[in-house]
Amino acid sequence: MAEVPVIAIDGPSGSGKGTVAAEIARRLGLRVLDSGALYRLAAFAARRAGVPLDDADGVARIAAGLPVEFRDGRVLLDGEDVTLAIRTETAGNDASKVAVLPQVRQALLQWQRDQARPPGLVADGRDMGTVVFPDAPVKIFLDASAGERARRRHKQLMEQGVDVKLSDLVAEIEARDARDRNRSVAPLKPAPDALVIDSTGMSVDEVVEKILQAAQPSVFSG
Ligand code: C5P
């Protein structure tokens, strides 16, 4: 693996990982890996191809050959802009179903590691610090209460014009978290050497500052 700085940020859905990772990457001039998008794309492409989401080998074959491109904040699948299509709650749930399959995780592993290229990477997901980048010098586990995470997601969806009931979101977030935390492969949990941050009641800026402080000695040395 290339010796470039990697900041691994893991945590449950709605903990603010994506927003925080993008802001840290912007401030430090690093690349970003949104690993959740890969699981969303694998499930999305499988559905399109008529492959059942519990067909481990079928979904893994699709995951291994995903014609994906991340360009200017957009996600392109075989040239088609699927940025919004993979952001729905259904796409998130589908993603967490294929994410329990070891073959699918294996199929996506090398592509993720290959993103650790100069000038360095901020990687967000569920197993960045535990499995994909176990040697990352900075590991963060970003958490928040389920209620707060559902409220943030609700606000985001309302801003996008999507009308959902908060109580439905809480139930969905809790179900997805339970699947992510309890699966046998790469379950969502903090790496032993991760800094755990509970962002309940914290602003994005406060979380970013805290992570930058933690990253200071390793990412800015030399
Ligand atoms: O982060 P995001 O909500 O986009 O992730 C969608 C789903 O993909 C998660 O609920 C999780 O099941 C799966 N995932 C994963 N490992 C990652 C990133 C996402 O299992 N590194």
PDB file of C-alpha atoms and ligand atoms in Angstrom:
ATOM      1  CA  MET A   1       0.000   0.000   0.000  1.00  0.00           C
ATOM      2  CA  ALA A   2       1.330   3.444  -0.859  1.00  0.00           C
ATOM      3  CA  GLU A   3       2.639   5.429   2.106  1.00  0.00           C
ATOM      4  CA  VAL A   4       0.251   8.345   1.856  1.00  0.00           C
ATOM      5  CA  PRO A   5      -1.732   9.867   4.715  1.00  0.00           C
ATOM      6  CA  VAL A   6      -5.085   8.160   5.199  1.00  0.00           C
ATOM      7  CA  ILE A   7      -7.773   9.469   7.525  1.00  0.00           C
ATOM      8  CA  ALA A   8     -10.326   6.711   8.138  1.00  0.00           C
ATOM      9  CA  ILE A   9     -13.765   7.849   9.283  1.00  0.00           C
ATOM     10  CA  ASP A  10     -16.294   5.173  10.221  1.00  0.00           C
ATOM     11  CA  GLY A  11     -19.682   5.355  11.820  1.00  0.00           C
ATOM     12  CA  PRO A  12     -23.380   4.579  11.481  1.00  0.00           C
ATOM     13  CA  SER A  13     -25.669   6.114   8.865  1.00  0.00           C
ATOM     14  CA  GLY A  14     -26.489   9.744   9.451  1.00  0.00           C
ATOM     15  CA  SER A  15     -23.556  10.372  11.770  1.00  0.00           C
ATOM     16  CA  GLY A  16     -22.332  13.060   9.375  1.00  0.00           C
ATOM     17  CA  LYS A  17     -19.321  11.117   8.058  1.00  0.00           C
ATOM     18  CA  GLY A  18     -19.812  12.133   4.431  1.00  0.00           C
ATOM     19  CA  THR A  19     -20.122  15.860   5.112  1.00  0.00           C
ATOM     20  CA  VAL A  20     -17.225  15.833   7.556  1.00  0.00           C
ATOM     21  CA  ALA A  21     -14.986  13.727   5.274  1.00  0.00           C
ATOM     22  CA  ALA A  22     -15.596  16.054   2.323  1.00  0.00           C
ATOM     23  CA  GLU A  23     -14.801  19.144   4.407  1.00  0.00           C
ATOM     24  CA  ILE A  24     -11.598  17.676   5.833  1.00  0.00           C
ATOM     25  CA  ALA A  25     -10.469  16.601   2.364  1.00  0.00           C
ATOM     26  CA  ARG A  26     -11.188  20.100   1.064  1.00  0.00           C
ATOM     27  CA  ARG A  27      -9.226  21.781   3.842  1.00  0.00           C
ATOM     28  CA  LEU A  28      -6.238  19.443   3.601  1.00  0.00           C
ATOM     29  CA  GLY A  29      -6.313  19.044  -0.185  1.00  0.00           C
ATOM     30  CA  LEU A  30      -6.770  15.265   0.014  1.00  0.00           C
ATOM     31  CA  ARG A  31      -8.811  12.818  -2.072  1.00  0.00           C
ATOM     32  CA  VAL A  32     -12.097  11.357  -0.770  1.00  0.00           C
ATOM     33  CA  LEU A  33     -13.379   7.794  -0.795  1.00  0.00           C
ATOM     34  CA  ASP A  34     -17.129   7.440  -0.212  1.00  0.00           C
ATOM     35  CA  SER A  35     -17.097   3.673   0.247  1.00  0.00           C
ATOM     36  CA  GLY A  36     -20.834   3.529   0.953  1.00  0.00           C
ATOM     37  CA  ALA A  37     -21.440   4.649  -2.626  1.00  0.00           C
ATOM     38  CA  LEU A  38     -19.749   1.462  -3.839  1.00  0.00           C
ATOM     39  CA  TYR A  39     -22.139  -0.769  -1.893  1.00  0.00           C
ATOM     40  CA  ARG A  40     -25.048   1.330  -3.077  1.00  0.00           C
ATOM     41  CA  LEU A  41     -23.827   1.023  -6.684  1.00  0.00           C
ATOM     42  CA  ALA A  42     -23.283  -2.727  -6.409  1.00  0.00           C
ATOM     43  CA  ALA A  43     -26.871  -3.222  -5.197  1.00  0.00           C
ATOM     44  CA  PHE A  44     -28.259  -0.761  -7.732  1.00  0.00           C
ATOM     45  CA  ALA A  45     -26.444  -2.394 -10.644  1.00  0.00           C
ATOM     46  CA  ALA A  46     -27.474  -5.859  -9.430  1.00  0.00           C
ATOM     47  CA  ARG A  47     -31.146  -4.890  -9.320  1.00  0.00           C
ATOM     48  CA  ARG A  48     -30.902  -3.466 -12.807  1.00  0.00           C
ATOM     49  CA  ALA A  49     -29.308  -6.644 -14.069  1.00  0.00           C
ATOM     50  CA  GLY A  50     -32.068  -8.703 -12.435  1.00  0.00           C
ATOM     51  CA  VAL A  51     -29.626 -10.340 -10.006  1.00  0.00           C
ATOM     52  CA  PRO A  52     -31.246 -11.089  -6.613  1.00  0.00           C
ATOM     53  CA  LEU A  53     -29.558  -9.194  -3.766  1.00  0.00           C
ATOM     54  CA  ASP A  54     -28.882 -12.435  -1.883  1.00  0.00           C
ATOM     55  CA  ASP A  55     -27.065 -14.042  -4.820  1.00  0.00           C
ATOM     56  CA  ALA A  56     -23.579 -13.563  -3.354  1.00  0.00           C
ATOM     57  CA  ASP A  57     -21.587 -14.681  -6.397  1.00  0.00           C
ATOM     58  CA  GLY A  58     -23.826 -12.820  -8.828  1.00  0.00           C
ATOM     59  CA  VAL A  59     -23.648  -9.526  -6.931  1.00  0.00           C
ATOM     60  CA  ALA A  60     -19.887  -9.978  -6.363  1.00  0.00           C
ATOM     61  CA  ARG A  61     -19.326 -10.407 -10.102  1.00  0.00           C
ATOM     62  CA  ILE A  62     -21.166  -7.141 -10.673  1.00  0.00           C
ATOM     63  CA  ALA A  63     -19.268  -5.404  -7.851  1.00  0.00           C
ATOM     64  CA  ALA A  64     -15.926  -6.533  -9.267  1.00  0.00           C
ATOM     65  CA  GLY A  65     -16.630  -5.003 -12.654  1.00  0.00           C
ATOM     66  CA  LEU A  66     -18.490  -1.817 -11.702  1.00  0.00           C
ATOM     67  CA  PRO A  67     -17.920   0.748 -14.477  1.00  0.00           C
ATOM     68  CA  VAL A  68     -17.931   3.575 -11.936  1.00  0.00           C
ATOM     69  CA  GLU A  69     -16.455   7.041 -12.111  1.00  0.00           C
ATOM     70  CA  PHE A  70     -16.556   9.748  -9.432  1.00  0.00           C
ATOM     71  CA  ARG A  71     -16.329  13.095 -11.165  1.00  0.00           C
ATOM     72  CA  ASP A  72     -16.902  16.609  -9.752  1.00  0.00           C
ATOM     73  CA  GLY A  73     -19.126  15.312  -6.957  1.00  0.00           C
ATOM     74  CA  ARG A  74     -21.212  13.190  -9.352  1.00  0.00           C
ATOM     75  CA  VAL A  75     -21.355   9.395  -9.496  1.00  0.00           C
ATOM     76  CA  LEU A  76     -21.383   7.919 -12.975  1.00  0.00           C
ATOM     77  CA  LEU A  77     -22.268   4.295 -13.651  1.00  0.00           C
ATOM     78  CA  ASP A  78     -21.244   3.341 -17.140  1.00  0.00           C
ATOM     79  CA  GLY A  79     -21.432   7.034 -18.026  1.00  0.00           C
ATOM     80  CA  GLU A  80     -24.947   7.514 -16.582  1.00  0.00           C
ATOM     81  CA  ASP A  81     -25.377  10.009 -13.733  1.00  0.00           C
ATOM     82  CA  VAL A  82     -26.824   7.958 -10.840  1.00  0.00           C
ATOM     83  CA  THR A  83     -25.862  10.394  -8.044  1.00  0.00           C
ATOM     84  CA  LEU A  84     -29.429  10.854  -6.822  1.00  0.00           C
ATOM     85  CA  ALA A  85     -30.710   7.396  -7.712  1.00  0.00           C
ATOM     86  CA  ILE A  86     -28.277   5.722  -5.289  1.00  0.00           C
ATOM     87  CA  ARG A  87     -29.078   8.170  -2.435  1.00  0.00           C
ATOM     88  CA  THR A  88     -32.622   6.966  -1.726  1.00  0.00           C
ATOM     89  CA  GLU A  89     -33.483   5.116   1.493  1.00  0.00           C
ATOM     90  CA  THR A  90     -34.236   2.008  -0.592  1.00  0.00           C
ATOM     91  CA  ALA A  91     -30.788   2.189  -2.169  1.00  0.00           C
ATOM     92  CA  GLY A  92     -29.250   2.489   1.326  1.00  0.00           C
ATOM     93  CA  ASN A  93     -31.175  -0.517   2.548  1.00  0.00           C
ATOM     94  CA  ASP A  94     -30.272  -2.519  -0.548  1.00  0.00           C
ATOM     95  CA  ALA A  95     -26.635  -1.554   0.015  1.00  0.00           C
ATOM     96  CA  SER A  96     -26.667  -2.870   3.560  1.00  0.00           C
ATOM     97  CA  LYS A  97     -28.149  -6.164   2.290  1.00  0.00           C
ATOM     98  CA  VAL A  98     -25.339  -6.796  -0.208  1.00  0.00           C
ATOM     99  CA  ALA A  99     -22.779  -5.487   2.314  1.00  0.00           C
ATOM    100  CA  VAL A 100     -23.314  -8.585   4.500  1.00  0.00           C
ATOM    101  CA  LEU A 101     -21.949 -10.802   1.698  1.00  0.00           C
ATOM    102  CA  PRO A 102     -18.215 -11.573   2.135  1.00  0.00           C
ATOM    103  CA  GLN A 103     -17.783 -12.119  -1.628  1.00  0.00           C
ATOM    104  CA  VAL A 104     -19.089  -8.627  -2.336  1.00  0.00           C
ATOM    105  CA  ARG A 105     -16.818  -7.032   0.288  1.00  0.00           C
ATOM    106  CA  GLN A 106     -13.839  -8.907  -1.141  1.00  0.00           C
ATOM    107  CA  ALA A 107     -14.699  -7.791  -4.671  1.00  0.00           C
ATOM    108  CA  LEU A 108     -14.628  -4.126  -3.579  1.00  0.00           C
ATOM    109  CA  LEU A 109     -11.545  -4.295  -1.371  1.00  0.00           C
ATOM    110  CA  GLN A 110      -8.693  -3.660  -3.805  1.00  0.00           C
ATOM    111  CA  TRP A 111     -10.460  -0.831  -5.614  1.00  0.00           C
ATOM    112  CA  GLN A 112     -10.863   0.946  -2.275  1.00  0.00           C
ATOM    113  CA  ARG A 113      -7.222   0.407  -1.279  1.00  0.00           C
ATOM    114  CA  ASP A 114      -6.081   1.725  -4.646  1.00  0.00           C
ATOM    115  CA  GLN A 115      -7.631   5.084  -3.763  1.00  0.00           C
ATOM    116  CA  ALA A 116      -4.825   5.673  -1.230  1.00  0.00           C
ATOM    117  CA  ARG A 117      -2.752   7.645  -3.708  1.00  0.00           C
ATOM    118  CA  PRO A 118      -0.944  10.969  -3.346  1.00  0.00           C
ATOM    119  CA  PRO A 119      -1.650  13.460  -1.949  1.00  0.00           C
ATOM    120  CA  GLY A 120      -3.573  11.264   0.512  1.00  0.00           C
ATOM    121  CA  LEU A 121      -7.090  10.106   1.303  1.00  0.00           C
ATOM    122  CA  VAL A 122     -10.031  10.731   3.601  1.00  0.00           C
ATOM    123  CA  ALA A 123     -12.022   7.479   3.526  1.00  0.00           C
ATOM    124  CA  ASP A 124     -15.531   7.221   4.946  1.00  0.00           C
ATOM    125  CA  GLY A 125     -17.522   4.071   5.616  1.00  0.00           C
ATOM    126  CA  ARG A 126     -18.058   1.310   8.159  1.00  0.00           C
ATOM    127  CA  ASP A 127     -14.795  -0.673   7.989  1.00  0.00           C
ATOM    128  CA  MET A 128     -12.209   1.866   6.830  1.00  0.00           C
ATOM    129  CA  GLY A 129     -10.193   1.693  10.056  1.00  0.00           C
ATOM    130  CA  THR A 130     -10.817  -1.975  10.837  1.00  0.00           C
ATOM    131  CA  VAL A 131     -10.438  -3.734   7.456  1.00  0.00           C
ATOM    132  CA  VAL A 132      -9.656  -1.576   4.438  1.00  0.00           C
ATOM    133  CA  PHE A 133      -6.974   0.716   5.933  1.00  0.00           C
ATOM    134  CA  PRO A 134      -5.945  -0.949   9.210  1.00  0.00           C
ATOM    135  CA  ASP A 135      -2.642   0.987   9.141  1.00  0.00           C
ATOM    136  CA  ALA A 136      -4.266   4.410   8.702  1.00  0.00           C
ATOM    137  CA  PRO A 137      -2.498   6.868  11.005  1.00  0.00           C
ATOM    138  CA  VAL A 138      -5.778   8.593  11.870  1.00  0.00           C
ATOM    139  CA  LYS A 139      -8.933   6.632  12.688  1.00  0.00           C
ATOM    140  CA  ILE A 140     -12.162   8.242  13.736  1.00  0.00           C
ATOM    141  CA  PHE A 141     -15.413   6.615  14.793  1.00  0.00           C
ATOM    142  CA  LEU A 142     -18.160   9.170  14.411  1.00  0.00           C
ATOM    143  CA  ASP A 143     -21.364   8.433  16.268  1.00  0.00           C
ATOM    144  CA  ALA A 144     -24.581  10.250  17.225  1.00  0.00           C
ATOM    145  CA  SER A 145     -27.822   9.162  18.826  1.00  0.00           C
ATOM    146  CA  ALA A 146     -30.319   7.411  16.502  1.00  0.00           C
ATOM    147  CA  GLY A 147     -32.830  10.232  17.045  1.00  0.00           C
ATOM    148  CA  GLU A 148     -30.326  12.903  16.065  1.00  0.00           C
ATOM    149  CA  ARG A 149     -29.191  10.942  13.014  1.00  0.00           C
ATOM    150  CA  ALA A 150     -32.785  10.503  11.849  1.00  0.00           C
ATOM    151  CA  ARG A 151     -33.470  14.237  12.366  1.00  0.00           C
ATOM    152  CA  ARG A 152     -30.417  15.191  10.279  1.00  0.00           C
ATOM    153  CA  ARG A 153     -31.411  12.800   7.521  1.00  0.00           C
ATOM    154  CA  HIS A 154     -34.990  14.093   7.648  1.00  0.00           C
ATOM    155  CA  LYS A 155     -33.814  17.681   7.251  1.00  0.00           C
ATOM    156  CA  GLN A 156     -31.576  16.700   4.327  1.00  0.00           C
ATOM    157  CA  LEU A 157     -34.423  14.859   2.578  1.00  0.00           C
ATOM    158  CA  MET A 158     -36.917  17.692   3.142  1.00  0.00           C
ATOM    159  CA  GLU A 159     -34.398  20.106   1.620  1.00  0.00           C
ATOM    160  CA  GLN A 160     -34.272  17.826  -1.418  1.00  0.00           C
ATOM    161  CA  GLY A 161     -38.073  17.905  -1.592  1.00  0.00           C
ATOM    162  CA  VAL A 162     -38.480  14.320  -0.384  1.00  0.00           C
ATOM    163  CA  ASP A 163     -41.340  14.012   2.109  1.00  0.00           C
ATOM    164  CA  VAL A 164     -40.810  11.225   4.652  1.00  0.00           C
ATOM    165  CA  LYS A 165     -42.098  10.638   8.163  1.00  0.00           C
ATOM    166  CA  LEU A 166     -39.497  11.101  10.886  1.00  0.00           C
ATOM    167  CA  SER A 167     -40.770   8.022  12.729  1.00  0.00           C
ATOM    168  CA  ASP A 168     -40.317   5.893   9.581  1.00  0.00           C
ATOM    169  CA  LEU A 169     -36.763   7.192   9.240  1.00  0.00           C
ATOM    170  CA  VAL A 170     -35.901   6.338  12.851  1.00  0.00           C
ATOM    171  CA  ALA A 171     -37.149   2.786  12.287  1.00  0.00           C
ATOM    172  CA  GLU A 172     -35.214   2.433   9.024  1.00  0.00           C
ATOM    173  CA  ILE A 173     -32.004   3.838  10.480  1.00  0.00           C
ATOM    174  CA  GLU A 174     -32.229   1.502  13.460  1.00  0.00           C
ATOM    175  CA  ALA A 175     -32.846  -1.536  11.232  1.00  0.00           C
ATOM    176  CA  ARG A 176     -29.933  -0.670   8.936  1.00  0.00           C
ATOM    177  CA  ASP A 177     -27.608  -0.051  11.888  1.00  0.00           C
ATOM    178  CA  ALA A 178     -28.539  -3.358  13.476  1.00  0.00           C
ATOM    179  CA  ARG A 179     -27.692  -5.147  10.215  1.00  0.00           C
ATOM    180  CA  ASP A 180     -24.389  -3.253   9.891  1.00  0.00           C
ATOM    181  CA  ARG A 181     -23.348  -3.831  13.509  1.00  0.00           C
ATOM    182  CA  ASN A 182     -24.364  -7.471  13.764  1.00  0.00           C
ATOM    183  CA  ARG A 183     -23.082  -8.917  10.503  1.00  0.00           C
ATOM    184  CA  SER A 184     -20.265 -11.452  10.776  1.00  0.00           C
ATOM    185  CA  VAL A 185     -17.953  -9.825   8.201  1.00  0.00           C
ATOM    186  CA  ALA A 186     -16.531  -6.344   8.798  1.00  0.00           C
ATOM    187  CA  PRO A 187     -19.222  -5.302  11.293  1.00  0.00           C
ATOM    188  CA  LEU A 188     -19.567  -1.637  12.125  1.00  0.00           C
ATOM    189  CA  LYS A 189     -17.414  -1.058  15.205  1.00  0.00           C
ATOM    190  CA  PRO A 190     -14.624   1.309  16.216  1.00  0.00           C
ATOM    191  CA  ALA A 191     -11.057   0.136  15.514  1.00  0.00           C
ATOM    192  CA  PRO A 192      -9.258  -0.402  18.838  1.00  0.00           C
ATOM    193  CA  ASP A 193      -7.104   2.661  18.128  1.00  0.00           C
ATOM    194  CA  ALA A 194      -9.943   4.888  16.849  1.00  0.00           C
ATOM    195  CA  LEU A 195     -10.883   8.192  18.408  1.00  0.00           C
ATOM    196  CA  VAL A 196     -14.620   7.944  19.144  1.00  0.00           C
ATOM    197  CA  ILE A 197     -16.519  11.201  18.676  1.00  0.00           C
ATOM    198  CA  ASP A 198     -20.178  11.515  19.648  1.00  0.00           C
ATOM    199  CA  SER A 199     -21.386  14.310  17.386  1.00  0.00           C
ATOM    200  CA  THR A 200     -24.825  14.633  19.019  1.00  0.00           C
ATOM    201  CA  GLY A 201     -25.309  18.349  19.533  1.00  0.00           C
ATOM    202  CA  MET A 202     -22.059  19.253  17.726  1.00  0.00           C
ATOM    203  CA  SER A 203     -21.863  21.342  14.560  1.00  0.00           C
ATOM    204  CA  VAL A 204     -20.061  20.096  11.441  1.00  0.00           C
ATOM    205  CA  ASP A 205     -17.322  22.668  12.091  1.00  0.00           C
ATOM    206  CA  GLU A 206     -16.789  21.479  15.644  1.00  0.00           C
ATOM    207  CA  VAL A 207     -16.423  17.878  14.485  1.00  0.00           C
ATOM    208  CA  VAL A 208     -14.058  18.887  11.673  1.00  0.00           C
ATOM    209  CA  GLU A 209     -11.870  20.873  14.098  1.00  0.00           C
ATOM    210  CA  LYS A 210     -11.696  17.958  16.490  1.00  0.00           C
ATOM    211  CA  ILE A 211     -10.601  15.574  13.723  1.00  0.00           C
ATOM    212  CA  LEU A 212      -8.040  18.047  12.374  1.00  0.00           C
ATOM    213  CA  GLN A 213      -6.552  18.285  15.855  1.00  0.00           C
ATOM    214  CA  ALA A 214      -6.324  14.499  16.054  1.00  0.00           C
ATOM    215  CA  ALA A 215      -4.763  14.367  12.583  1.00  0.00           C
ATOM    216  CA  GLN A 216      -2.233  17.084  13.349  1.00  0.00           C
ATOM    217  CA  PRO A 217       0.753  15.002  14.491  1.00  0.00           C
ATOM    218  CA  SER A 218       0.562  12.285  11.826  1.00  0.00           C
ATOM    219  CA  VAL A 219      -0.798  14.012   8.739  1.00  0.00           C
ATOM    220  CA  PHE A 220       1.145  17.247   9.024  1.00  0.00           C
ATOM    221  CA  SER A 221       4.513  15.835  10.003  1.00  0.00           C
ATOM    222  CA  GLY A 222       7.411  16.076   7.573  1.00  0.00           C
TER     223      GLY A 222
HETATM  224  O1  C5P B   1     -22.593   5.171   4.081  1.00  0.00           O
HETATM  225  P1  C5P B   1     -23.805   4.743   3.314  1.00  0.00           P
HETATM  226  O2  C5P B   1     -25.094   4.996   4.013  1.00  0.00           O
HETATM  227  O3  C5P B   1     -23.800   5.260   1.916  1.00  0.00           O
HETATM  228  O4  C5P B   1     -23.659   3.158   3.186  1.00  0.00           O
HETATM  229  C1  C5P B   1     -24.702   2.348   2.711  1.00  0.00           C
HETATM  230  C2  C5P B   1     -24.539   0.950   3.282  1.00  0.00           C
HETATM  231  O5  C5P B   1     -23.371   0.350   2.734  1.00  0.00           O
HETATM  232  C3  C5P B   1     -24.326   0.896   4.806  1.00  0.00           C
HETATM  233  O6  C5P B   1     -25.550   0.819   5.522  1.00  0.00           O
HETATM  234  C4  C5P B   1     -23.510  -0.374   4.980  1.00  0.00           C
HETATM  235  O7  C5P B   1     -24.336  -1.508   5.067  1.00  0.00           O
HETATM  236  C5  C5P B   1     -22.729  -0.480   3.685  1.00  0.00           C
HETATM  237  N1  C5P B   1     -21.330  -0.094   3.852  1.00  0.00           N
HETATM  238  C6  C5P B   1     -20.444  -1.030   4.322  1.00  0.00           C
HETATM  239  N2  C5P B   1     -19.133  -0.747   4.419  1.00  0.00           N
HETATM  240  C7  C5P B   1     -18.680   0.467   4.080  1.00  0.00           C
HETATM  241  C8  C5P B   1     -19.557   1.471   3.624  1.00  0.00           C
HETATM  242  C9  C5P B   1     -20.906   1.154   3.523  1.00  0.00           C
HETATM  243  O8  C5P B   1     -20.840  -2.147   4.663  1.00  0.00           O
HETATM  244  N3  C5P B   1     -17.371   0.710   4.171  1.00  0.00           N
END
